[in-house]
Structure formats: structure tokens, C-alpha cells
Short mmCIF file of C-alpha atoms in Angstrom, two decimals:
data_model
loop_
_atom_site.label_atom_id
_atom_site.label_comp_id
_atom_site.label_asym_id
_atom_site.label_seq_id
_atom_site.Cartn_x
_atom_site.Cartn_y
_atom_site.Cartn_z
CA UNK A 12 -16.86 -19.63 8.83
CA UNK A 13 -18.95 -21.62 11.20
CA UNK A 14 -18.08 -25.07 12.28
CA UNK A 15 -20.45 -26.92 10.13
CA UNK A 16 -19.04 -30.26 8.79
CA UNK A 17 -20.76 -32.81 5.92
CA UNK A 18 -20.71 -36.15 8.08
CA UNK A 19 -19.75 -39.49 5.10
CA UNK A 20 -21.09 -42.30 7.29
CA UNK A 21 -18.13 -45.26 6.58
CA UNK A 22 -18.15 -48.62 7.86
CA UNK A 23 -16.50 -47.83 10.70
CA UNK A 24 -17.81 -44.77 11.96
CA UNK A 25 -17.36 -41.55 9.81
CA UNK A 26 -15.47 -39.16 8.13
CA UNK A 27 -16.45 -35.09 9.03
CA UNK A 28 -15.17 -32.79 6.85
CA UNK A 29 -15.74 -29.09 7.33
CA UNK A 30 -16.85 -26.16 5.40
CA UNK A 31 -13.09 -24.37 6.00
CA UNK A 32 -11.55 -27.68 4.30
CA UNK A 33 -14.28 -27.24 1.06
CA UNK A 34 -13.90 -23.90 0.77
CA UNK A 35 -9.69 -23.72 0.73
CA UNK A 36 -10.13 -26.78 -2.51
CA UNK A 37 -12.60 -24.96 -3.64
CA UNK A 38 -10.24 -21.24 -3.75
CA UNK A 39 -7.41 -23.28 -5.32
CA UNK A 40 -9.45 -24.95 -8.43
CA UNK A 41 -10.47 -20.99 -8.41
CA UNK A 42 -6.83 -19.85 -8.66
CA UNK A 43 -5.93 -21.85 -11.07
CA UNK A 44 -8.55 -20.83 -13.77
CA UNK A 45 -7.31 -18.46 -16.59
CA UNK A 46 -9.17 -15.13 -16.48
CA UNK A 47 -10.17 -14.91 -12.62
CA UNK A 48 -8.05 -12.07 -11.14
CA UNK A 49 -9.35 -13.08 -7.64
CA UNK A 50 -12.26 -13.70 -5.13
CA UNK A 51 -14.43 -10.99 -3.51
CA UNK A 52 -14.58 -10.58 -0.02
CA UNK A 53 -17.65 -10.69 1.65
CA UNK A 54 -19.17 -8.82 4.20
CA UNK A 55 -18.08 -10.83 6.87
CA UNK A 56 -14.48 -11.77 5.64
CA UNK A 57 -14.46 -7.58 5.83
CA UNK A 58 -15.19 -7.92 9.29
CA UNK A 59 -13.06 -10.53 10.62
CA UNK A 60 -9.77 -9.25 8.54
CA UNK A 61 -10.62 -5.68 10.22
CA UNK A 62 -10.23 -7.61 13.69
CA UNK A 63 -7.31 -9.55 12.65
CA UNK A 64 -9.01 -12.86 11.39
CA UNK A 65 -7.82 -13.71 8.22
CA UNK A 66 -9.87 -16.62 6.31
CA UNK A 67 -7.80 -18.77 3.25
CA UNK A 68 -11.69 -19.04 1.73
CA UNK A 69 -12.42 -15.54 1.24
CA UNK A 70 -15.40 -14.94 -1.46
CA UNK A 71 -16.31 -18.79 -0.98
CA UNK A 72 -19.69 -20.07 0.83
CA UNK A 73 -20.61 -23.20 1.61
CA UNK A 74 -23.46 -24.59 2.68
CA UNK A 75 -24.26 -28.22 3.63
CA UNK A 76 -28.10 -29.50 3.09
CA UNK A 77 -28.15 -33.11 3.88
CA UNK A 78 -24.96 -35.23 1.95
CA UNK A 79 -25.26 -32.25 -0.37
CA UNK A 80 -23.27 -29.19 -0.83
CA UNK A 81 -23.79 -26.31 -2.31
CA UNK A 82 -20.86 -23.77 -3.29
CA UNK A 83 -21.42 -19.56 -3.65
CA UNK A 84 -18.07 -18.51 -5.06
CA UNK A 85 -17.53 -14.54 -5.67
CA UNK A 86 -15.26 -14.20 -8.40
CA UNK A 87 -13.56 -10.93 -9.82
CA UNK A 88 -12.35 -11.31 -13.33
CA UNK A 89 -9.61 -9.96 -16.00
CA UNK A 90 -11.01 -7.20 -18.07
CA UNK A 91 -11.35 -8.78 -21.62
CA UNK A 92 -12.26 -12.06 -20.39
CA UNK A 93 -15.58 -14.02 -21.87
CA UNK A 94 -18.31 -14.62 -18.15
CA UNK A 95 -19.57 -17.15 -19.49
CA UNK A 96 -16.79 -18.96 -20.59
CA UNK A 97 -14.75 -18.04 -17.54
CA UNK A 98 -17.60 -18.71 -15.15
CA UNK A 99 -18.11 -22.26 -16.63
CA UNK A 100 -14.36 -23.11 -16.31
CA UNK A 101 -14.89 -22.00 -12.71
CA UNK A 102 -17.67 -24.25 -11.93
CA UNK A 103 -15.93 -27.35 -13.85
CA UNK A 104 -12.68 -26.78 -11.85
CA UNK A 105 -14.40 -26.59 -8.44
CA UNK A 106 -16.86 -29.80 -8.97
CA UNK A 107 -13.65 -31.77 -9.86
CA UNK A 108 -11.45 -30.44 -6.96
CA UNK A 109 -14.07 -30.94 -4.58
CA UNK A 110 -15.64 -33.87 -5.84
CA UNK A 111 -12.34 -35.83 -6.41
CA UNK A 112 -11.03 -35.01 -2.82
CA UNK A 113 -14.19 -35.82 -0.97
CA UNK A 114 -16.67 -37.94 -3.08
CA UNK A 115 -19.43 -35.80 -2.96
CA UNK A 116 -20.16 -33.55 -6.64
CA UNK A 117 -21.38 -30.38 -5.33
CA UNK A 118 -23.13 -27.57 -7.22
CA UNK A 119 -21.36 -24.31 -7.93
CA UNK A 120 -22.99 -21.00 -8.02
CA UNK A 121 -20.64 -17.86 -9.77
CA UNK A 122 -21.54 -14.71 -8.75
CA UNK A 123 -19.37 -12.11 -11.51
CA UNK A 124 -18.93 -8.98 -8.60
CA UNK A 125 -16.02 -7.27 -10.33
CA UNK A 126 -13.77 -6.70 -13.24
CA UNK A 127 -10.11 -5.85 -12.94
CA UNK A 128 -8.23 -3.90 -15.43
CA UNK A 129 -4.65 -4.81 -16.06
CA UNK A 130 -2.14 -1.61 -15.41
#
């Protein structure tokens, strides 16, 4: 990830928090949700684990727009499991994680890229 940062102006100065810090709270309200088996890479967390960069937020994008942010989070899921329901849980666990750690309620996109079938 890039280092973009969200800048909360505070009365004395400011607090910058970066898209690596939103995207590791946003992969652990992920991990905890029954029914996700994981996150999907991307294209470019393929790229920088083939060099030897490994990123905690893999499957997670964030972009910042203003005070605003907006979350992309590519979720695999356990075969048997309800999208919907799972993909709402998803987006109710990240908006509290994120929102509760740094003010801000976000909006969370679930992209469904892949189903995983228990052995």
C-alpha cells in the first residue's frame, strides 16, 4: 500500500493515520466473522509476496476521499455459508472496528471472490 494517511485536524495539530493501520483493523473485524475462510489477494499483494513483501492487509483497499473512507474488502467464504448474511456481518464488524478505533464510520464494500470447501 501507498503512504496515504486520513489527516483528523485536533486542537493541537493533528492526528495522521494511514491506510496500512485501517486496513490491519479492518482484516481482524474480518477474521473474526463466522463463515469467512479468508481474504483474497489481489493483484498486487501477488506481486509484492512474489518479491518478498508480505502485507498484514491482504484482500483489503482503502481509499481516503476527503475525512471519508471507503473500504474494498475481498472475502473468500465457507462453503454452506448464507452471502448475504455473511457479507452483512462483515460490513457491521469492520464499521465498528474502524469506526471505534479512529472516529471516522467508513463504508464497506464486500466483494464474494471465492468459496472454500472444508476437507
Amino acid at each position: 500500500m501507498s503512504e496515504n494517511y486520513i489527516t483528523l485536524p485536533q486542537s493541537d495539530g493533528s492526528v495522521n493515520i494511514s491506510e496500512e493501520v485501517v486496513a490491519v483493523i479492518s482484516a481482524a473485524a474480518i477474521s473474526e466473522v463466522e463463515g469467512v475462510a479468508g481474504l483474497s489477494n489481489t493483484a498486487g499483494s501477488d506481486i509484492q509476496d512474489f518479491v518478498g513483501k508480505r502485507s498484514v492487509s491482504k484482500g483489503i483497499k482503502i481509499d481516503f476521499a476527503d475525512s471519508a473512507i471507503t473500504i474494498d474488502a475481498l472475502v473468500m467464504l465457507h462453503y454452506g455459508s448464507g452471502i448475504a448474511a455473511v457479507a452483512a456481518k462483515v460490513q457491521e464488524a469492520v464499521v465498528s472496528a474502524v469506526e471505534a478505533m479512529t472516529g471516522i464510520r467508513p463504508t464497506v464494500n464486500v466483494h464474494i471472490t471465492g468459496v472454500v470447501f472444508d476437507k
